[in-house]
XYZ file of C-alpha atoms in Angstrom:
575
model
C -32.984 11.120 -23.771
C -31.358 14.578 -23.793
C -28.209 14.387 -25.937
C -25.995 17.375 -26.585
C -25.179 17.886 -30.278
C -21.785 19.285 -31.098
C -21.069 22.151 -33.508
C -20.551 19.785 -36.447
C -23.979 18.130 -35.839
C -25.704 21.493 -35.671
C -24.031 22.630 -38.847
C -25.297 19.484 -40.614
C -28.792 20.297 -39.462
C -28.857 23.910 -40.749
C -29.918 22.989 -44.271
C -33.020 21.302 -42.906
C -34.490 24.182 -41.009
C -34.744 27.958 -40.413
C -32.986 29.947 -37.696
C -35.334 31.927 -35.487
C -35.022 34.077 -32.375
C -37.315 33.942 -29.306
C -37.531 36.496 -26.518
C -37.480 35.859 -22.805
C -40.668 34.112 -21.634
C -41.909 33.487 -25.202
C -43.710 30.220 -25.747
C -41.978 27.941 -28.241
C -44.297 24.968 -27.814
C -47.714 24.720 -26.101
C -49.270 21.421 -24.988
C -52.257 20.515 -27.125
C -51.323 22.958 -29.924
C -49.717 22.276 -33.283
C -45.881 22.512 -33.098
C -43.540 23.943 -35.674
C -41.448 20.756 -35.580
C -38.170 19.952 -33.819
C -36.300 22.937 -32.329
C -32.503 22.806 -32.011
C -31.066 25.327 -29.535
C -28.084 27.370 -30.693
C -28.063 30.012 -27.943
C -30.009 30.466 -24.668
C -32.067 28.090 -22.601
C -35.607 26.693 -22.692
C -37.708 25.395 -19.722
C -39.893 22.397 -20.423
C -42.918 21.816 -18.191
C -45.746 19.289 -18.239
C -49.261 20.601 -17.834
C -52.647 18.923 -17.570
C -56.184 20.178 -18.035
C -56.575 20.481 -14.285
C -54.134 23.447 -14.217
C -51.053 21.686 -12.853
C -47.705 22.694 -14.266
C -44.570 20.763 -13.269
C -41.029 21.446 -14.557
C -39.423 18.584 -16.503
C -36.048 19.794 -17.610
C -34.195 22.918 -18.738
C -32.335 22.547 -22.078
C -29.484 24.609 -23.381
C -27.217 25.069 -26.439
C -26.766 21.869 -28.453
C -29.961 20.248 -27.188
C -33.287 19.991 -28.973
C -36.991 20.052 -28.248
C -39.349 17.436 -29.571
C -40.609 13.800 -29.375
C -42.196 11.393 -31.830
C -45.254 13.625 -32.350
C -43.031 15.997 -34.305
C -42.507 13.373 -36.959
C -46.122 13.824 -38.117
C -46.793 17.346 -37.050
C -49.228 16.348 -34.217
C -49.856 18.644 -31.234
C -47.184 19.055 -28.594
C -47.415 17.334 -25.257
C -45.361 19.764 -23.180
C -44.968 23.535 -22.752
C -41.677 25.133 -23.709
C -40.722 28.760 -22.736
C -37.595 30.719 -23.479
C -35.403 31.555 -20.460
C -33.700 34.703 -21.666
C -33.038 35.368 -25.384
C -32.959 32.248 -27.529
C -31.636 31.470 -30.980
C -32.772 28.164 -32.420
C -33.087 26.148 -35.591
C -36.762 25.186 -36.358
C -37.041 22.002 -38.449
C -40.539 21.315 -39.740
C -41.856 17.732 -39.700
C -41.251 16.893 -43.377
C -37.659 18.261 -43.164
C -37.116 16.397 -39.865
C -38.012 13.152 -41.633
C -35.560 14.057 -44.404
C -32.853 14.695 -41.817
C -33.394 11.312 -40.176
C -32.930 9.535 -43.519
C -30.123 11.675 -44.949
C -27.923 11.891 -41.817
C -27.960 8.257 -40.672
C -25.656 8.489 -37.632
C -27.087 11.747 -36.396
C -30.595 10.588 -37.204
C -30.143 7.496 -35.060
C -29.286 9.570 -32.004
C -32.181 12.008 -32.616
C -34.687 9.112 -33.209
C -33.634 7.303 -30.040
C -34.137 10.493 -27.997
C -37.532 11.119 -29.551
C -38.704 7.635 -28.703
C -37.361 7.699 -25.142
C -39.074 11.030 -24.501
C -42.425 9.606 -25.642
C -41.841 6.650 -23.276
C -41.178 9.065 -20.417
C -44.267 11.063 -21.194
C -46.370 7.889 -21.249
C -44.932 6.824 -17.887
C -45.842 10.193 -16.248
C -49.024 10.848 -18.224
C -47.623 14.203 -19.232
C -49.470 16.184 -21.927
C -52.355 13.771 -22.252
C -55.974 13.844 -21.126
C -57.111 13.147 -17.578
C -59.678 10.361 -17.212
C -61.916 10.728 -14.155
C -63.951 7.722 -13.043
C -63.800 4.526 -11.012
C -61.163 1.995 -12.186
C -63.880 -0.586 -13.091
C -65.902 2.005 -15.107
C -66.379 0.432 -18.598
C -65.856 3.813 -20.317
C -62.636 4.441 -18.463
C -61.353 0.958 -19.311
C -62.302 1.465 -22.968
C -60.517 4.830 -23.264
C -57.523 3.701 -21.266
C -57.166 0.802 -23.702
C -57.522 3.114 -26.723
C -54.912 5.605 -25.453
C -52.417 3.018 -24.185
C -52.554 0.917 -27.388
C -52.029 4.067 -29.471
C -49.017 5.067 -27.358
C -50.605 8.291 -26.096
C -49.981 9.515 -22.508
C -52.826 9.976 -20.099
C -53.691 10.138 -16.381
C -56.515 8.201 -14.736
C -57.965 9.469 -11.451
C -60.330 7.592 -9.077
C -62.838 9.966 -7.438
C -62.785 7.644 -4.361
C -59.089 8.365 -3.947
C -58.449 11.864 -5.440
C -60.068 14.999 -4.075
C -59.743 16.845 -7.390
C -61.498 14.051 -9.204
C -64.349 14.050 -6.729
C -64.665 17.834 -7.092
C -64.902 17.450 -10.891
C -67.700 14.947 -10.540
C -69.552 17.291 -8.167
C -69.140 20.204 -10.588
C -70.273 18.442 -13.733
C -72.752 16.045 -12.135
C -72.466 13.315 -14.804
C -75.455 11.012 -15.267
C -75.200 7.239 -15.545
C -73.253 6.434 -18.705
C -71.431 9.794 -18.773
C -68.348 8.542 -17.002
C -65.518 8.928 -17.320
C -65.071 12.606 -17.536
C -62.172 13.382 -19.866
C -60.263 16.608 -19.155
C -58.267 17.586 -22.269
C -54.968 19.498 -22.100
C -56.786 22.726 -23.093
C -59.162 22.376 -20.123
C -62.209 21.280 -22.078
C -64.205 18.440 -20.525
C -65.817 15.561 -22.483
C -68.367 13.126 -20.992
C -67.609 9.481 -21.894
C -66.580 10.411 -25.466
C -66.190 7.881 -28.321
C -62.636 7.091 -29.431
C -63.156 9.214 -32.526
C -64.335 12.266 -30.611
C -61.427 11.993 -28.215
C -58.907 11.562 -31.092
C -60.221 14.750 -32.714
C -60.036 16.651 -29.449
C -56.391 15.541 -29.043
C -55.490 16.360 -32.667
C -54.672 12.753 -33.555
C -56.514 12.645 -36.902
C -54.891 14.288 -39.954
C -57.638 16.386 -41.442
C -55.670 17.009 -44.657
C -55.746 13.255 -45.413
C -59.201 13.583 -46.961
C -58.073 16.136 -49.559
C -55.117 14.124 -50.895
C -54.735 11.535 -53.624
C -52.534 8.755 -52.261
C -50.477 6.267 -54.140
C -51.451 3.677 -51.556
C -54.005 3.444 -48.735
C -53.544 0.565 -46.245
C -56.675 -0.485 -44.381
C -55.518 -1.979 -41.092
C -52.530 -1.083 -38.897
C -51.543 -4.561 -37.734
C -48.115 -6.053 -38.495
C -49.026 -6.648 -42.159
C -50.298 -3.177 -42.700
C -47.477 -1.533 -40.868
C -44.870 -3.525 -42.818
C -46.545 -2.469 -46.053
C -46.514 1.185 -45.079
C -42.872 1.131 -44.024
C -41.623 -0.477 -47.221
C -43.908 1.584 -49.515
C -43.104 4.945 -47.953
C -39.368 4.227 -47.794
C -39.525 3.662 -51.600
C -41.186 7.030 -52.256
C -44.918 6.254 -52.293
C -47.460 8.615 -50.636
C -49.081 6.328 -48.026
C -52.079 6.628 -45.678
C -52.921 3.983 -43.061
C -56.469 3.689 -41.699
C -57.481 1.701 -38.635
C -60.700 1.741 -36.675
C -59.154 1.082 -33.251
C -55.383 1.185 -32.730
C -52.122 0.249 -34.343
C -50.868 -3.317 -33.762
C -54.041 -5.290 -34.493
C -54.472 -8.535 -32.505
C -50.655 -8.862 -32.273
C -50.500 -5.518 -30.529
C -52.595 -6.962 -27.674
C -50.281 -9.939 -27.183
C -48.672 -9.980 -23.704
C -45.497 -11.599 -25.022
C -44.307 -13.014 -28.390
C -41.470 -15.482 -27.798
C -41.133 -17.219 -31.189
C -40.562 -14.144 -33.379
C -37.199 -14.214 -35.072
C -34.535 -11.999 -33.528
C -36.066 -11.644 -30.012
C -34.743 -14.592 -27.990
C -36.078 -13.154 -24.720
C -39.469 -12.343 -26.292
C -41.184 -9.002 -26.914
C -44.665 -7.717 -26.170
C -46.885 -7.162 -29.169
C -47.279 -3.531 -28.147
C -43.509 -2.926 -28.137
C -42.984 -4.683 -31.491
C -45.748 -2.871 -33.299
C -45.026 0.482 -31.601
C -41.540 0.337 -33.157
C -43.063 -0.276 -36.521
C -45.545 2.576 -35.998
C -42.764 5.091 -35.267
C -40.719 3.701 -38.101
C -43.582 4.278 -40.546
C -43.907 7.913 -39.456
C -40.127 8.341 -39.935
C -40.685 7.647 -43.648
C -43.647 9.978 -43.857
C -46.587 7.587 -43.541
C -49.811 9.372 -42.538
C -51.891 7.672 -39.872
C -55.687 8.128 -39.355
C -56.686 6.255 -36.171
C -59.470 5.753 -35.401
C -61.008 5.730 -38.910
C -63.388 2.926 -39.924
C -63.895 2.182 -43.624
C -67.467 1.558 -44.698
C -67.033 0.841 -48.373
C -64.652 0.606 -51.305
C -65.495 1.624 -54.845
C -63.616 2.065 -58.161
C -64.442 5.219 -60.097
C -65.691 5.470 -63.692
C -62.107 5.735 -65.059
C -61.341 2.218 -63.645
C -58.075 3.778 -62.278
C -58.815 5.578 -59.048
C -60.299 3.970 -55.869
C -62.481 5.647 -53.244
C -62.809 4.533 -49.626
C -65.802 5.914 -47.749
C -65.550 6.086 -43.965
C -68.393 5.492 -41.558
C -68.509 9.238 -40.762
C -69.073 10.077 -44.461
C -65.578 11.301 -45.292
C -63.816 9.904 -48.367
C -60.233 9.026 -49.250
C -58.966 8.623 -52.838
C -56.156 6.292 -53.782
C -54.414 4.705 -56.750
C -53.989 1.387 -54.925
C -55.403 -0.145 -51.723
C -53.968 -2.922 -49.562
C -56.502 -4.782 -47.432
C -54.896 -5.668 -44.166
C -57.961 -5.347 -41.955
C -57.273 -8.678 -40.243
C -59.999 -10.249 -38.190
C -62.410 -9.351 -35.378
C -62.654 -11.283 -32.159
C -65.200 -14.049 -32.283
C -68.142 -13.781 -29.856
C -69.698 -16.973 -28.438
C -73.443 -17.457 -28.609
C -74.297 -16.406 -25.039
C -77.673 -14.730 -24.450
C -76.482 -11.723 -22.449
C -72.873 -11.415 -23.600
C -73.161 -7.781 -24.812
C -74.443 -6.795 -21.392
C -71.077 -7.649 -19.785
C -68.659 -6.675 -22.471
C -66.317 -4.113 -20.881
C -67.957 -4.963 -17.530
C -66.123 -8.196 -16.839
C -65.900 -9.802 -20.299
C -62.780 -8.982 -22.335
C -61.253 -10.054 -25.599
C -57.610 -9.233 -24.804
C -55.417 -9.147 -21.729
C -53.384 -5.941 -21.281
C -51.906 -4.483 -18.103
C -55.151 -2.503 -17.713
C -57.282 -5.720 -17.454
C -54.551 -7.420 -15.369
C -54.700 -4.615 -12.848
C -58.477 -5.084 -12.462
C -58.250 -8.756 -11.671
C -55.232 -8.578 -9.356
C -55.586 -11.264 -6.666
C -58.860 -12.602 -8.029
C -59.944 -15.734 -9.874
C -60.495 -15.453 -13.626
C -61.764 -17.679 -16.413
C -60.155 -17.723 -19.824
C -61.683 -19.471 -22.850
C -59.570 -20.595 -25.799
C -56.936 -23.097 -26.955
C -54.753 -21.150 -29.341
C -51.436 -19.303 -28.887
C -53.191 -16.000 -27.955
C -55.064 -17.812 -25.169
C -51.873 -19.433 -23.888
C -49.958 -16.123 -23.834
C -52.845 -14.446 -22.030
C -53.114 -17.240 -19.474
C -49.420 -17.087 -18.617
C -49.561 -13.317 -18.399
C -52.622 -13.275 -16.188
C -51.209 -15.940 -13.854
C -48.739 -13.269 -12.648
C -51.621 -11.197 -11.403
C -54.697 -13.343 -10.702
C -54.868 -15.816 -7.839
C -56.172 -18.518 -10.235
C -56.640 -18.793 -13.943
C -59.063 -21.466 -15.191
C -58.490 -22.179 -18.868
C -61.505 -23.727 -20.601
C -60.969 -25.518 -23.895
C -63.656 -27.208 -26.018
C -61.290 -29.759 -27.554
C -59.487 -32.778 -26.144
C -55.909 -31.640 -26.607
C -53.896 -28.498 -27.213
C -51.082 -29.815 -29.345
C -52.848 -29.061 -32.662
C -53.619 -25.424 -31.756
C -50.947 -24.164 -29.331
C -47.178 -23.991 -29.463
C -45.448 -26.585 -27.184
C -43.520 -23.960 -25.201
C -46.816 -22.338 -24.109
C -48.330 -25.719 -23.155
C -45.276 -26.525 -20.999
C -45.343 -23.083 -19.389
C -49.041 -23.424 -18.551
C -48.475 -26.816 -17.085
C -45.700 -25.531 -14.945
C -47.726 -22.677 -13.413
C -49.424 -23.570 -10.098
C -51.978 -20.839 -10.739
C -53.273 -22.177 -14.052
C -55.919 -24.911 -14.127
C -56.532 -26.425 -17.539
C -60.037 -27.782 -18.189
C -60.428 -29.691 -21.442
C -63.749 -30.374 -23.168
C -65.427 -27.597 -21.267
C -67.438 -24.606 -22.492
C -69.065 -21.549 -20.970
C -72.889 -21.687 -21.101
C -74.073 -18.837 -18.942
C -73.206 -15.390 -17.451
C -74.913 -13.625 -14.502
C -74.444 -10.185 -12.985
C -75.899 -6.740 -12.665
C -75.746 -3.643 -14.888
C -73.931 -1.592 -12.253
C -71.798 -4.353 -10.730
C -70.957 -6.089 -14.032
C -70.206 -9.791 -14.341
C -70.525 -11.794 -11.056
C -70.899 -15.477 -11.970
C -69.923 -17.805 -14.801
C -71.447 -21.180 -15.539
C -69.716 -23.850 -17.659
C -70.531 -27.312 -18.842
C -68.305 -30.416 -19.053
C -68.972 -31.768 -22.551
C -68.106 -35.341 -21.640
C -71.004 -35.871 -19.144
C -73.058 -32.689 -19.396
C -72.307 -31.732 -15.807
C -72.497 -27.936 -15.134
C -70.756 -25.789 -12.572
C -71.317 -22.153 -11.530
C -68.698 -20.061 -9.739
C -68.335 -16.521 -8.521
C -66.144 -14.972 -11.285
C -65.920 -11.314 -12.136
C -63.483 -11.505 -15.070
C -63.961 -13.642 -18.210
C -61.440 -13.533 -21.096
C -62.485 -14.844 -24.466
C -59.870 -16.049 -26.989
C -61.928 -18.262 -29.282
C -60.614 -17.104 -32.627
C -61.599 -14.396 -35.036
C -63.657 -13.763 -38.125
C -62.310 -11.760 -41.114
C -63.098 -8.047 -41.024
C -64.351 -7.842 -44.609
C -67.913 -6.515 -44.331
C -66.821 -3.178 -45.789
C -65.801 -4.985 -49.084
C -69.430 -5.941 -49.882
C -70.381 -4.703 -53.294
C -66.796 -3.617 -54.211
C -66.141 -6.481 -56.664
C -63.580 -8.067 -54.356
C -64.175 -11.847 -54.286
C -64.391 -13.535 -50.886
C -64.342 -17.244 -50.013
C -67.138 -19.024 -48.164
C -65.720 -17.908 -44.786
C -65.334 -14.276 -45.720
C -61.601 -14.252 -46.381
C -60.252 -12.352 -49.427
C -59.178 -14.475 -52.459
C -56.055 -13.366 -54.274
C -53.825 -14.564 -57.098
C -54.037 -18.317 -57.655
C -57.037 -18.497 -55.274
C -59.004 -16.705 -58.004
C -58.401 -19.418 -60.570
C -61.988 -20.707 -60.499
C -63.562 -17.272 -60.054
C -65.184 -15.308 -62.921
C -63.418 -11.930 -62.974
C -64.846 -8.603 -64.190
C -63.508 -9.111 -67.704
C -63.723 -5.457 -68.811
C -61.412 -4.351 -66.013
C -58.827 -7.027 -66.636
C -58.915 -6.707 -70.385
C -57.863 -3.106 -70.278
C -54.879 -4.016 -68.104
C -53.894 -6.821 -70.412
C -52.821 -9.111 -67.541
C -54.062 -11.414 -64.750
C -54.027 -10.689 -61.010
C -50.684 -10.651 -59.201
C -50.112 -13.121 -56.436
C -51.457 -10.904 -53.673
C -53.926 -8.964 -55.840
C -57.658 -9.435 -55.479
C -60.273 -9.709 -58.194
C -60.385 -5.915 -58.350
C -57.321 -4.406 -60.124
C -55.127 -2.341 -57.864
C -56.594 -3.800 -54.646
C -54.357 -6.254 -52.728
C -54.929 -8.376 -49.616
C -52.363 -9.531 -47.043
C -52.180 -11.042 -43.563
C -54.931 -12.764 -41.631
C -57.667 -11.377 -43.915
C -56.254 -13.174 -46.987
C -57.569 -16.649 -47.862
C -54.868 -19.247 -47.476
C -52.475 -17.045 -45.452
C -50.426 -18.348 -42.540
C -51.883 -16.714 -39.412
C -48.520 -15.723 -37.910
C -46.942 -12.319 -37.212
C -43.853 -13.232 -39.179
C -45.859 -14.273 -42.220
C -47.959 -11.129 -42.083
C -44.862 -8.915 -42.064
C -43.407 -10.951 -44.971
C -46.548 -10.411 -47.027
C -46.517 -6.722 -46.140
C -43.063 -6.343 -47.631
C -43.788 -8.547 -50.641
C -46.927 -6.690 -51.680
C -45.067 -3.447 -52.238
C -43.268 -4.884 -55.275
C -46.667 -5.793 -56.719
C -48.034 -2.315 -55.974
C -45.104 -0.783 -57.892
C -45.786 -3.192 -60.799
C -49.409 -2.261 -60.858
C -48.685 1.476 -60.855
C -46.197 0.966 -63.668
C -48.751 -0.991 -65.704
C -51.394 1.779 -65.252
C -48.826 4.356 -66.359
C -48.027 2.294 -69.406
C -51.769 1.830 -70.139
C -52.413 5.560 -69.934
C -49.451 6.168 -72.253
C -50.902 3.655 -74.773
C -54.301 5.241 -74.445
C -52.814 8.476 -75.560
C -51.799 6.715 -78.787
C -53.689 4.141 -80.847
C -52.729 0.790 -79.291
C -55.066 -0.943 -76.827
C -54.033 -4.233 -75.173
C -55.938 -7.399 -75.996
C -55.679 -11.055 -75.177
C -57.074 -13.572 -72.707
C -56.855 -13.204 -68.973
C -55.761 -16.226 -66.900
C -56.392 -15.706 -63.221
C -53.449 -16.817 -61.025
C -50.781 -16.020 -63.563
C -49.632 -12.730 -62.088
C -46.281 -11.259 -61.294
C -44.650 -14.513 -60.237
C -41.243 -12.938 -59.538
C -42.774 -10.547 -57.067
């Protein structure tokens, strides 16, 4: 976590930064404020402390010559999470974010040691909550659960305080007197207090959204930060493209919420979805990918030149791009229960993370679903709940769940599998949340009602493609995006394809320059490995499209214009 670089390492770093001097007591880095980048100490010492919005300041470590300040936030120029003050006179090399990324790529061996330290420091900050906001509210408070999920899934440190257990938290509630619906209070590192903010408002307060992103023309914008989108961004940025990734919730997608993936190649002991996608998230930033999370896309349009694309966000801001990759995945499916929305976040959940597991420790829970996600969640929750009832509408699991999960569920004494059973009713109170669940046995119509405070729904997902309405991107009957050969029977916008002189590439949609990969694509294999494979493959087709546009513009400058028939499905086969 705190390696010491020798004189040779420091000399190699000189060309990437600028040497500066700091006086005794001077602040090099302030929590919550933009940082100049990574700081390599040549002379003198620096004290690192962690501070929260409540005024606490606790020493972390004192670093000296050969050591460096920074963690993964410095890869993208995001605000610092700790305070750093000079102890005596200090001489240091300041490496700005874009030069730090260049260092990591150019100096492979040195870059590996630096990157490992940056990652481990972020892990340490997450474990202690250092530099993040303080959430004040009861553990079962829906707003607190929502924001904890947002921060944890985005790898951002935070502290959560229960006013029933913490005197400071109780004092804050007394001071601000929040009304119903205003919990949790969120105390930001700068001391400002927010009342039950949205994820977007909190992200802005923490400096997580790159404001400059909306003034830039990108080579590629990726919509969705799941495995497919992250793979696309890593490969595209490593090959020199200017890339922006947008996601409305968190990086990782549905895979990021998986408690353990055991059949992904190269991880014989398994890996959590959060760990797998967090590595990809950091890797993307290493190559200069810009991340805007949360940022929800409302629409996609092609401009009058038929070359540039514009994505409008739900807050009215716009992003311009030469190409777009649709990797928006799918949204969790909601069963047709009359009062379901009343209990969402108050006992009804669509994923099972450590936050939800903590809430149902020692209690009985009901889980609905028969796919791999349901099996992984059931096994995970069985380590915390006293009993996990798994309700499945079908007669058997073999067609929808991997055999290793079926065997593991059968071996657990805490898991009760109930086939041909469905939930038909929920009861509870607005303040107390879910209290009872009623289900029906489909074989004989018999119904049962039990006291259950936690219901987990894993009944599949619908494609997140509403934002493509009116864009010219063709969808199938179920809302999935058609690409390449899937477009064979679809009438294309002839004028757009005639000017390109070709047919759609294999992963390209009916709109030139717009591609679709992963779960959102019609005919795709709904697996993490397949999504990552498509994410890497689509980059070759993006390059081919950009080259074809450049050639077209070159021809437009002359007299030749391409002509000829367009045959959907005959794209860049070699890609």
